[in-house]
Short mmCIF file of C-alpha atoms and ligand atoms in Angstrom, two decimals:
data_model
loop_
_atom_site.label_atom_id
_atom_site.label_comp_id
_atom_site.label_asym_id
_atom_site.label_seq_id
_atom_site.Cartn_x
_atom_site.Cartn_y
_atom_site.Cartn_z
CA MET A 1 58.88 9.96 15.74
CA PRO A 2 59.27 8.89 19.57
CA GLU A 3 62.83 7.36 19.99
CA ASP A 4 61.14 4.67 21.84
CA ARG A 5 59.00 3.43 18.67
CA GLY A 6 61.09 0.12 17.33
CA GLN A 7 61.20 -1.83 14.73
CA TRP A 8 60.83 -5.69 14.13
CA SER A 9 63.79 -7.20 13.04
CA GLY A 10 62.33 -8.33 9.65
CA LYS A 11 59.71 -10.00 7.64
CA LEU A 12 60.25 -13.42 9.78
CA GLY A 13 60.61 -11.41 13.85
CA PHE A 14 57.46 -9.37 12.33
CA ILE A 15 55.49 -13.14 10.69
CA LEU A 16 56.55 -14.35 14.38
CA ALA A 17 54.73 -11.75 16.59
CA ALA A 18 51.92 -10.98 14.33
CA THR A 19 51.02 -15.13 14.64
CA GLY A 20 52.22 -15.06 18.09
CA SER A 21 49.90 -11.83 18.32
CA ALA A 22 46.79 -14.44 16.55
CA ILE A 23 47.45 -17.60 18.24
CA GLY A 24 45.97 -17.88 21.26
CA LEU A 25 43.04 -18.52 24.02
CA GLY A 26 40.78 -18.26 21.18
CA ASN A 27 42.52 -20.86 19.45
CA LEU A 28 43.33 -23.44 21.56
CA TRP A 29 40.44 -23.01 24.01
CA LYS A 30 37.46 -21.58 21.77
CA PHE A 31 38.03 -22.43 18.75
CA PRO A 32 37.80 -26.45 20.18
CA TYR A 33 34.94 -26.04 21.57
CA ILE A 34 32.96 -24.34 19.51
CA THR A 35 33.18 -26.30 16.38
CA TYR A 36 32.67 -28.95 18.89
CA GLU A 37 29.18 -26.96 19.71
CA ASN A 38 28.28 -26.84 15.86
CA ASN A 39 29.00 -30.07 14.65
CA GLY A 40 32.25 -30.09 13.27
CA GLY A 41 32.70 -30.25 9.49
CA ALA A 42 30.21 -27.64 8.04
CA PHE A 43 31.08 -24.63 10.87
CA VAL A 44 35.27 -25.20 9.65
CA LEU A 45 34.29 -24.81 6.56
CA VAL A 46 31.87 -21.54 6.59
CA TYR A 47 34.87 -20.77 9.80
CA ILE A 48 37.25 -21.26 6.85
CA ALA A 49 35.79 -18.92 4.45
CA ALA A 50 35.26 -16.04 7.71
CA ILE A 51 39.05 -16.33 7.55
CA LEU A 52 39.06 -16.18 3.87
CA VAL A 53 36.58 -12.70 2.85
CA VAL A 54 37.15 -11.20 6.18
CA GLY A 55 39.40 -11.68 7.95
CA ILE A 56 42.28 -11.71 5.01
CA PRO A 57 41.30 -8.44 4.44
CA ILE A 58 41.07 -6.43 7.36
CA MET A 59 44.03 -7.41 7.99
CA MET A 60 45.57 -6.41 5.77
CA ALA A 61 43.95 -3.05 6.41
CA GLU A 62 45.49 -2.80 9.46
CA VAL A 63 48.80 -3.53 9.02
CA LEU A 64 48.73 -0.84 5.75
CA LEU A 65 47.04 1.59 7.82
CA GLY A 66 50.34 0.84 10.53
CA ARG A 67 53.01 0.80 8.23
CA LYS A 68 51.72 3.89 6.42
CA THR A 69 51.61 5.94 9.22
CA GLN A 70 53.68 4.12 11.39
CA LEU A 71 52.57 5.24 14.32
CA SER A 72 49.76 3.24 16.23
CA PRO A 73 45.73 3.28 16.13
CA VAL A 74 45.30 6.66 17.73
CA GLY A 75 47.51 8.12 16.48
CA ALA A 76 47.11 6.92 13.05
CA PHE A 77 43.26 7.58 12.82
CA GLN A 78 43.97 10.95 13.66
CA ASN A 79 46.98 11.51 11.17
CA LEU A 80 45.06 9.50 8.25
CA GLY A 81 41.86 11.55 9.68
CA LYS A 82 43.11 14.75 8.60
CA ASN A 83 41.16 16.89 5.50
CA LYS A 84 39.15 13.66 4.95
CA ALA A 85 35.07 13.21 5.55
CA GLY A 86 34.82 12.05 9.22
CA GLY A 87 38.19 13.68 10.01
CA GLN A 88 39.60 13.38 13.87
CA ALA A 89 36.28 11.60 14.09
CA TRP A 90 38.44 8.92 12.80
CA THR A 91 40.71 9.48 16.42
CA ALA A 92 37.94 7.58 18.03
CA VAL A 93 38.44 4.20 16.32
CA GLY A 94 41.70 4.78 18.28
CA PHE A 95 40.55 5.21 21.19
CA LEU A 96 38.45 2.37 20.97
CA GLY A 97 41.05 0.44 20.19
CA VAL A 98 42.81 1.31 23.65
CA LEU A 99 39.66 0.50 25.59
CA ALA A 100 39.43 -2.92 23.75
CA GLY A 101 42.98 -3.84 24.64
CA PHE A 102 42.78 -2.35 27.88
CA THR A 103 39.25 -4.20 28.45
CA ILE A 104 40.34 -7.81 26.75
CA LEU A 105 44.14 -7.74 28.99
CA SER A 106 42.66 -7.72 31.98
CA TYR A 107 40.36 -11.04 31.85
CA TYR A 108 42.39 -12.76 29.05
CA SER A 109 45.44 -12.45 31.87
CA VAL A 110 43.07 -14.06 33.77
CA VAL A 111 42.79 -17.21 32.29
CA ALA A 112 46.37 -17.11 30.92
CA GLY A 113 46.66 -17.16 34.87
CA TRP A 114 45.40 -20.66 34.91
CA THR A 115 47.64 -22.61 32.70
CA ILE A 116 50.07 -21.90 34.95
CA HIS A 117 48.11 -23.28 38.27
CA TYR A 118 47.30 -26.52 35.93
CA ALA A 119 50.78 -27.02 34.31
CA TRP A 120 51.94 -26.73 38.37
CA LEU A 121 49.42 -29.27 39.26
CA ALA A 122 50.52 -31.40 36.33
CA LEU A 123 54.00 -31.46 37.87
CA THR A 124 53.51 -32.44 40.85
CA GLY A 125 51.82 -35.28 40.22
CA ARG A 126 47.90 -33.53 41.64
CA LEU A 127 46.30 -33.38 38.50
CA VAL A 128 46.51 -37.14 38.11
CA GLU A 129 45.38 -38.09 41.67
CA LEU A 130 42.42 -35.64 40.99
CA SER A 131 41.81 -36.54 37.01
CA SER A 132 40.58 -40.41 38.86
CA ASP A 133 37.13 -38.75 40.11
CA PRO A 134 35.32 -36.32 37.41
CA GLN A 135 33.72 -35.01 40.08
CA ALA A 136 36.40 -33.90 42.18
CA LEU A 137 37.96 -32.26 38.89
CA GLN A 138 35.08 -29.84 38.85
CA THR A 139 34.59 -29.93 41.93
CA TYR A 140 38.08 -28.64 42.51
CA PHE A 141 38.15 -26.46 39.09
CA GLY A 142 34.93 -24.50 39.88
CA SER A 143 35.11 -24.45 44.13
CA GLU A 144 38.47 -24.81 45.13
CA PHE A 145 40.32 -22.86 42.73
CA LEU A 146 38.23 -20.08 41.30
CA ALA A 147 36.10 -19.54 44.28
CA SER A 148 39.92 -18.60 45.90
CA GLY A 149 40.96 -15.18 45.66
CA SER A 150 44.03 -14.99 46.49
CA SER A 151 44.86 -17.85 43.82
CA GLN A 152 43.35 -15.85 41.38
CA VAL A 153 45.23 -12.86 41.52
CA PHE A 154 47.99 -14.49 42.48
CA TYR A 155 48.29 -16.22 39.00
CA HIS A 156 46.92 -12.93 37.13
CA VAL A 157 49.53 -10.89 38.63
CA LEU A 158 52.23 -13.62 37.66
CA PHE A 159 51.13 -13.35 34.42
CA MET A 160 50.80 -9.20 33.57
CA GLY A 161 54.22 -9.47 35.38
CA LEU A 162 55.49 -11.49 32.74
CA THR A 163 53.48 -9.70 29.64
CA THR A 164 54.11 -6.38 31.40
CA ALA A 165 58.55 -7.14 31.55
CA ALA A 166 58.69 -8.29 27.90
CA VAL A 167 56.41 -5.44 26.59
CA PHE A 168 58.80 -3.62 29.10
CA PHE A 169 62.16 -4.02 26.89
CA GLY A 170 60.54 -3.21 23.66
CA VAL A 171 59.82 -4.46 19.66
CA LYS A 172 62.79 -5.70 19.39
CA ARG A 173 64.49 -7.17 22.40
CA GLY A 174 61.18 -7.68 24.18
CA ILE A 175 58.34 -9.05 21.66
CA GLU A 176 59.69 -9.88 18.98
CA ARG A 177 62.69 -12.18 20.72
CA VAL A 178 59.73 -13.64 22.93
CA ALA A 179 57.75 -14.71 19.77
CA ARG A 180 61.26 -16.31 18.22
CA ILE A 181 61.90 -18.29 21.84
CA LEU A 182 57.94 -18.94 22.70
CA MET A 183 56.61 -19.93 18.82
CA PRO A 184 58.76 -22.75 17.92
CA PHE A 185 57.99 -24.29 20.76
CA LEU A 186 54.75 -24.13 20.70
CA PHE A 187 54.45 -25.42 17.42
CA LEU A 188 56.34 -27.84 18.22
CA ILE A 189 54.72 -29.55 21.52
CA LEU A 190 51.42 -29.25 19.39
CA VAL A 191 53.42 -31.00 16.78
CA VAL A 192 54.08 -33.71 19.61
CA LEU A 193 50.76 -33.66 21.28
CA VAL A 194 49.27 -34.04 17.28
CA ILE A 195 50.68 -37.04 16.92
CA TYR A 196 50.47 -38.72 20.69
CA SER A 197 46.10 -38.34 19.34
CA SER A 198 47.61 -39.54 16.10
CA THR A 199 48.11 -43.26 17.79
CA THR A 200 44.87 -42.78 20.18
CA GLU A 201 41.51 -44.99 19.11
CA GLY A 202 39.86 -41.59 18.46
CA PHE A 203 41.82 -40.36 15.94
CA GLY A 204 39.93 -40.68 13.25
CA GLU A 205 36.72 -40.14 14.65
CA ALA A 206 38.16 -36.41 15.12
CA LEU A 207 39.14 -36.39 11.62
CA THR A 208 35.67 -37.42 10.19
CA PHE A 209 33.92 -35.15 13.03
CA LEU A 210 36.42 -32.31 11.77
CA PHE A 211 36.33 -32.81 7.56
CA ARG A 212 33.01 -34.27 6.89
CA PRO A 213 30.86 -31.42 6.42
CA ASP A 214 26.66 -31.71 6.85
CA PHE A 215 25.44 -29.19 5.78
CA GLY A 216 22.37 -29.64 7.49
CA SER A 217 23.25 -28.86 11.04
CA LEU A 218 24.62 -25.53 9.86
CA THR A 219 22.42 -22.31 11.85
CA THR A 220 22.18 -18.77 11.22
CA ALA A 221 23.86 -18.49 14.89
CA SER A 222 27.25 -20.84 13.45
CA VAL A 223 28.02 -19.13 11.07
CA LEU A 224 27.31 -15.20 12.63
CA GLU A 225 30.13 -17.35 15.10
CA ALA A 226 31.98 -18.82 13.15
CA LEU A 227 32.35 -14.94 11.72
CA GLY A 228 33.02 -13.23 15.13
CA HIS A 229 35.00 -16.17 15.99
CA ALA A 230 37.47 -14.76 12.67
CA PHE A 231 37.17 -11.52 14.72
CA PHE A 232 38.30 -11.99 18.01
CA THR A 233 41.21 -15.52 16.54
CA LEU A 234 43.12 -12.54 14.23
CA SER A 235 43.66 -10.31 16.71
CA LEU A 236 41.77 -7.94 14.23
CA GLY A 237 38.94 -5.01 15.38
CA MET A 238 41.08 -3.18 17.78
CA GLY A 239 44.62 -1.57 16.84
CA ALA A 240 46.93 -4.90 17.64
CA MET A 241 47.43 -5.20 14.16
CA LEU A 242 47.35 -2.69 13.07
CA THR A 243 50.28 -2.10 15.60
CA TYR A 244 52.66 -4.51 14.71
CA GLY A 245 52.37 -3.24 11.86
CA SER A 246 53.38 -0.04 12.42
CA TYR A 247 56.74 -1.76 12.92
CA MET A 248 57.09 -2.89 10.12
CA GLY A 249 59.55 -2.46 6.85
CA ARG A 250 58.46 -1.05 3.96
CA ASP A 251 60.15 -3.98 2.69
CA ILE A 252 57.64 -6.43 3.54
CA SER A 253 54.60 -7.79 1.74
CA ILE A 254 51.27 -7.10 3.33
CA PRO A 255 49.42 -9.10 1.49
CA ARG A 256 51.84 -12.35 1.78
CA ALA A 257 51.98 -12.05 5.55
CA ALA A 258 48.22 -11.32 5.89
CA VAL A 259 48.00 -15.06 3.82
CA GLN A 260 51.00 -16.49 6.26
CA ILE A 261 49.85 -15.07 9.63
CA SER A 262 45.85 -16.28 8.75
CA ALA A 263 47.29 -19.33 7.30
CA LEU A 264 49.24 -20.42 10.99
CA ASP A 265 46.26 -19.29 13.16
CA THR A 266 43.98 -21.76 11.00
CA LEU A 267 46.66 -24.43 11.03
CA ILE A 268 47.22 -24.20 14.39
CA ALA A 269 43.21 -23.71 15.31
CA LEU A 270 42.34 -27.06 13.55
CA MET A 271 45.33 -28.82 15.49
CA ALA A 272 44.41 -27.98 18.93
CA CYS A 273 40.40 -29.61 17.52
CA VAL A 274 42.71 -32.86 15.97
CA ILE A 275 44.16 -32.77 19.52
CA MET A 276 41.33 -32.38 21.53
CA PHE A 277 38.59 -34.43 20.09
CA SER A 278 40.97 -37.18 19.46
CA ILE A 279 41.81 -38.00 23.30
CA ILE A 280 37.84 -36.60 23.96
CA ASN A 281 37.25 -39.94 21.90
CA SER A 282 39.40 -42.02 22.97
CA ALA A 283 38.46 -42.42 26.58
CA ASP A 284 35.10 -42.81 25.30
CA ILE A 285 34.04 -39.68 28.28
CA ASP A 286 30.58 -37.82 28.42
CA VAL A 287 31.36 -34.00 27.60
CA SER A 288 29.79 -31.23 28.87
CA LYS A 289 29.10 -28.78 26.49
CA SER A 290 30.71 -25.94 28.82
CA SER A 291 33.35 -24.50 27.75
CA THR A 292 35.88 -25.35 31.04
CA ILE A 293 36.44 -28.00 29.09
CA LEU A 294 40.29 -27.46 29.16
CA PHE A 295 40.27 -27.63 32.87
CA THR A 296 37.38 -30.44 33.71
CA THR A 297 37.04 -32.42 31.46
CA ILE A 298 40.98 -32.93 29.24
CA PRO A 299 42.79 -34.46 32.61
CA THR A 300 40.49 -36.51 33.13
CA VAL A 301 41.18 -38.22 29.32
CA PHE A 302 44.90 -37.64 29.56
CA ALA A 303 44.68 -39.45 33.13
CA LYS A 304 43.57 -42.85 31.27
CA LEU A 305 46.57 -42.07 28.41
CA PRO A 306 49.79 -43.16 28.94
CA ALA A 307 53.03 -40.80 30.56
CA ALA A 308 49.72 -38.43 31.97
CA SER A 309 51.18 -35.86 33.26
CA LEU A 310 53.83 -34.72 31.51
CA PHE A 311 51.25 -34.43 28.89
CA ASN A 312 49.25 -32.66 31.00
CA ALA A 313 51.61 -30.39 31.46
CA MET A 314 53.37 -30.41 28.35
CA PHE A 315 49.30 -28.97 27.56
CA TYR A 316 49.31 -26.57 30.10
CA ILE A 317 52.69 -25.61 29.06
CA LEU A 318 51.57 -24.40 25.30
CA ILE A 319 48.45 -22.50 26.83
CA GLY A 320 50.40 -20.76 28.41
CA PHE A 321 53.08 -19.84 25.80
CA ALA A 322 50.10 -19.04 23.05
CA ALA A 323 48.37 -17.33 26.19
CA LEU A 324 51.86 -15.14 26.42
CA THR A 325 52.35 -14.27 23.08
CA SER A 326 48.54 -12.30 22.86
CA THR A 327 49.00 -10.56 25.44
CA ILE A 328 51.83 -9.12 25.35
CA SER A 329 49.57 -7.67 21.73
CA LEU A 330 47.03 -6.23 23.86
CA LEU A 331 49.23 -4.46 26.23
CA GLU A 332 51.58 -3.15 22.89
CA VAL A 333 48.73 -1.49 22.19
CA VAL A 334 48.06 -0.02 25.48
CA SER A 335 51.54 1.10 25.64
CA SER A 336 52.28 2.44 22.19
CA TYR A 337 49.31 5.18 22.84
CA ALA A 338 51.14 5.92 25.30
CA ILE A 339 54.71 6.39 23.76
CA ASP A 340 52.93 7.77 20.20
CA ASN A 341 50.80 10.36 21.65
CA LEU A 342 51.55 10.72 25.22
CA GLY A 343 55.71 11.09 24.55
CA TRP A 344 56.29 8.74 27.27
CA ALA A 345 59.39 6.78 27.64
CA ARG A 346 58.80 2.85 26.61
CA HIS A 347 59.70 2.64 30.64
CA ARG A 348 57.16 4.64 31.71
CA ALA A 349 54.95 3.10 29.56
CA THR A 350 54.40 -0.23 30.29
CA LEU A 351 55.05 0.04 34.26
CA THR A 352 52.33 2.02 34.36
CA MET A 353 49.56 0.98 31.69
CA GLY A 354 50.53 -2.68 33.04
CA GLY A 355 49.59 -1.40 36.54
CA ALA A 356 46.58 0.13 36.07
CA ILE A 357 45.33 -3.15 34.25
CA THR A 358 47.27 -5.70 37.33
CA ILE A 359 44.70 -3.90 39.32
CA PHE A 360 41.71 -3.56 36.95
CA GLY A 361 41.52 -6.69 35.73
CA THR A 362 42.54 -8.39 40.01
CA LEU A 363 38.39 -6.78 40.53
CA ASN A 364 37.67 -9.28 37.79
CA ALA A 365 39.72 -12.15 38.97
CA LEU A 366 37.85 -11.19 42.18
CA SER A 367 34.61 -11.24 41.26
CA LEU A 368 35.31 -15.03 39.30
CA GLY A 369 34.92 -16.51 43.37
CA ALA A 370 32.17 -14.14 43.78
CA SER A 371 29.72 -15.50 40.69
CA SER A 372 28.10 -17.90 41.80
CA ARG A 373 27.79 -19.31 38.42
CA LEU A 374 31.51 -20.51 38.01
CA SER A 375 30.74 -23.36 35.60
CA SER A 376 28.90 -20.91 32.77
CA ILE A 377 31.84 -18.63 32.62
CA ASN A 378 32.51 -18.27 29.10
CA LEU A 379 35.72 -16.61 28.37
CA ILE A 380 35.74 -15.13 24.70
CA GLY A 381 31.98 -15.90 24.45
CA ARG A 382 28.44 -13.89 23.97
CA GLU A 383 27.23 -13.98 27.39
CA SER A 384 27.13 -12.15 30.35
CA THR A 385 27.72 -14.65 32.94
CA ALA A 386 30.23 -14.31 35.94
CA GLY A 387 30.19 -11.24 36.96
CA LEU A 388 32.30 -8.60 36.43
CA PHE A 389 34.64 -11.16 34.67
CA GLY A 390 31.25 -11.86 32.07
CA THR A 391 30.78 -8.18 31.39
CA MET A 392 34.24 -7.45 30.15
CA ASP A 393 33.98 -10.65 27.81
CA TYR A 394 30.62 -9.44 26.27
CA LEU A 395 31.01 -5.77 26.00
CA ALA A 396 34.67 -7.07 24.34
CA SER A 397 33.16 -9.52 22.24
CA ASN A 398 30.26 -7.96 20.98
CA TRP A 399 30.82 -4.60 20.83
CA TYR A 400 34.39 -3.11 20.42
CA LEU A 401 35.88 -6.10 18.44
CA PRO A 402 32.96 -5.37 15.71
CA VAL A 403 32.50 -2.02 16.26
CA GLY A 404 36.54 -1.37 15.65
CA GLY A 405 36.71 -4.11 12.66
CA LEU A 406 33.57 -2.17 10.80
CA LEU A 407 34.30 1.09 11.68
CA ILE A 408 38.80 0.42 10.28
CA ALA A 409 36.62 -1.47 6.99
CA LEU A 410 34.48 1.73 6.31
CA PHE A 411 37.87 3.82 6.61
CA ALA A 412 40.14 1.70 4.49
CA GLY A 413 37.67 1.10 2.02
CA TRP A 414 35.16 4.75 1.95
CA ILE A 415 37.32 6.92 3.21
CA MET A 416 41.38 6.47 2.59
CA ASN A 417 41.94 6.80 -1.54
CA PRO A 418 42.36 3.91 -2.82
CA ARG A 419 45.54 5.63 -4.62
CA GLU A 420 46.70 5.55 -1.18
CA THR A 421 45.95 1.49 -0.01
CA ARG A 422 47.15 0.50 -3.38
CA GLN A 423 50.56 2.16 -2.92
CA GLU A 424 51.12 0.31 0.19
CA LEU A 425 50.08 -2.58 -0.21
CA GLU A 426 52.45 -2.81 -3.11
CA THR A 427 54.81 -1.37 -1.50
CA GLY A 428 57.12 -4.83 -0.61
CA HIS A 429 54.73 -6.52 -2.61
CA GLY A 430 54.96 -5.55 -6.27
CA PRO A 431 52.20 -4.99 -8.09
CA LEU A 432 48.90 -6.49 -6.48
CA ALA A 433 47.07 -8.34 -9.26
CA SER A 434 43.85 -8.45 -6.74
CA PHE A 435 43.48 -5.04 -5.72
CA GLY A 436 40.43 -4.98 -6.67
CA ILE A 437 39.46 -8.26 -5.12
CA TRP A 438 40.47 -6.72 -1.68
CA HIS A 439 39.11 -3.40 -2.32
CA PHE A 440 36.06 -4.85 -3.10
CA LEU A 441 35.90 -7.74 0.20
CA ILE A 442 37.32 -4.01 2.33
CA ARG A 443 33.68 -2.20 1.00
CA PHE A 444 31.56 -4.25 1.20
CA VAL A 445 31.63 -8.06 2.04
CA SER A 446 33.84 -7.04 5.07
CA PRO A 447 31.06 -4.45 6.72
CA LEU A 448 28.20 -6.03 5.55
CA ALA A 449 29.38 -9.75 7.63
CA VAL A 450 30.46 -7.88 10.89
CA GLY A 451 27.32 -5.53 10.55
CA ALA A 452 25.55 -8.30 10.65
CA ILE A 453 26.86 -9.59 13.65
CA ILE A 454 26.23 -5.75 15.65
CA VAL A 455 22.61 -5.97 14.37
CA SER A 456 22.50 -9.76 15.49
CA VAL A 457 23.93 -9.24 19.16
CA ILE A 458 21.55 -5.07 19.06
CA LEU A 459 18.99 -7.16 18.36
CA GLY A 460 20.00 -9.64 21.27
CA LYS A 461 20.04 -12.51 18.92
CA GLU A 462 22.40 -14.81 20.76
CA TYR A 463 25.18 -16.83 19.01
CA ASN A 464 26.66 -18.68 21.63
N1 LIG B 1 43.26 -13.73 19.12
C1 LIG B 1 43.74 -14.10 20.16
C2 LIG B 1 42.97 -15.17 19.95
O1 LIG B 1 43.28 -15.90 19.88
O2 LIG B 1 43.33 -15.90 21.18
C3 LIG B 1 43.10 -13.02 20.98
C4 LIG B 1 43.38 -11.47 20.41
C5 LIG B 1 44.40 -11.12 21.41
C6 LIG B 1 42.59 -10.78 20.42
C7 LIG B 1 44.98 -9.94 20.60
C8 LIG B 1 42.72 -9.38 20.35
C9 LIG B 1 44.62 -9.04 20.42
F1 LIG B 1 44.30 -7.93 19.94
#
C-alpha cells in the first residue's frame, strides 16, 4: 500500500471531513433557490425522502467499497471487479469519478472564489454602498465582476491554492485538520445567522413556506430535481465518499456514519433556507428567479438590516468555508488516483493535479466574461448556459454523477456478493438488522430512481 495514503485519526475525523465534503455550495446556494422555485414544503419532503431511500444507501455503498479495498475509486473497482461479471470493465467507473472530480472542481472553485471577493467587498463597506441600489448590484456582478477576466482568474487561482495546500499535507494533517477547524466555525456562523434571522419579521413566513407542504404544486420535474440534488449535495456518484471511506478504520460503523453525515447535510441545507427566506421576506423585495441570488439579492436584503457589513461578511465567509471542504474532497479524488495507481508521492500528486485543474479552470473562469448570458449562469444546474463553464456543469450534473451513481449501486447491489457487503457493513457496527432493507434499496430503488434522472436527461426533459 502506498505510504502516502494515510488514515483519519478516528471516527470524528472521518465524519467531519465527509460532512465537509457534503456541505458546500449545493447546500448554501443551490438548495435554497431550487426550494424557492419549487414552492417549498412538498419539495422539501420529497428531497428528504430522496436522501433516505437513495442518498444514504448509495453513500453506504461508496464508503464500504472504499474501506474494503483501502483504495481510491480506480483501484477499488480494479480490485473488486476481478473474477466478477464485467471484470476490469468496472474500472471505468473509477475513471469516471476522476474525470468528474476534475471537471467539477474546475468550475466549482471559480464560484467558490467569488465568496472571497464578496467577503472582501463586505468588509470594506463597498457592498453596502452598492446595495443601496439593487440595479447597481446586479450590474456590478454581471458587467463588472464576472466580465473581468483578471478578477475571475485571480480568485479561482487563490481558491485552488488553498485547496491544493490542504490536500498537500495529507489526510490527517491537511484534510482532516482543515475540517476540524472550519466545520465548527461554519456551524457557529450558521447558528448566529439563524438566530439573527429569527429576529426578522419574515421568519415565520419562511418556516411556513419550508414546512407546510402543498402537494398540489409538486411536479414530476420537481421530484427528479430533488433526486438529482440529493446526489450532488451528498457528494455521491464520483467516488468522493469512496475515497474518504478508504482512509477509515475498521472500528467505525459505516451505516451510522452515513446516517449522521446525511442528517447534518440536510440540517444545514434547511438552516440555509431559513436564513435566506427570512431575510428575503423581511425586506419584501421581489426575488428574481435567478440562481445568482446569493450575489445579487442577498446583499440588498442585508443592507436593510442592522450591522449589514458584518453579517454580509460572515455570510460569504461561511459559504467560502463550506466550499473549501468540498473542493478539498474533489481534489483528493483526483490526487489519490495518482498516489494509488501511478505510485506518485502525495506532494507530487497534489501539485500536479491541483496545477492541471487550476489551468483548466482558468479557461472556465475566462469563459464567464466571454459569455453574453451572464445573468443566467446556472451552477450545478441542468441547463448548459455560460460557455465552457456551463458545459462543464451540465456534463457533471447530468451525466457523470448520475451515471456513476447508477453503476456504483448496480455494482454494490448486483455484482458484489451479499455476504461480502454485509460483512463490510457489519464491521465496526455489529449485526445489521436493516441489511435486508439496504440491499433492497440498493438493488432496486436506487438504480430505478437514478435511472429516471438519466432517462429524463436523454429525453431532453429539463427539470430545472
Ligand atoms: N456536495 C458538494 C455540495 O453540496 O456543494 C458538492 C460536491 C463535492 C459534489 C464533492 C461531489 C463531490 F465529490
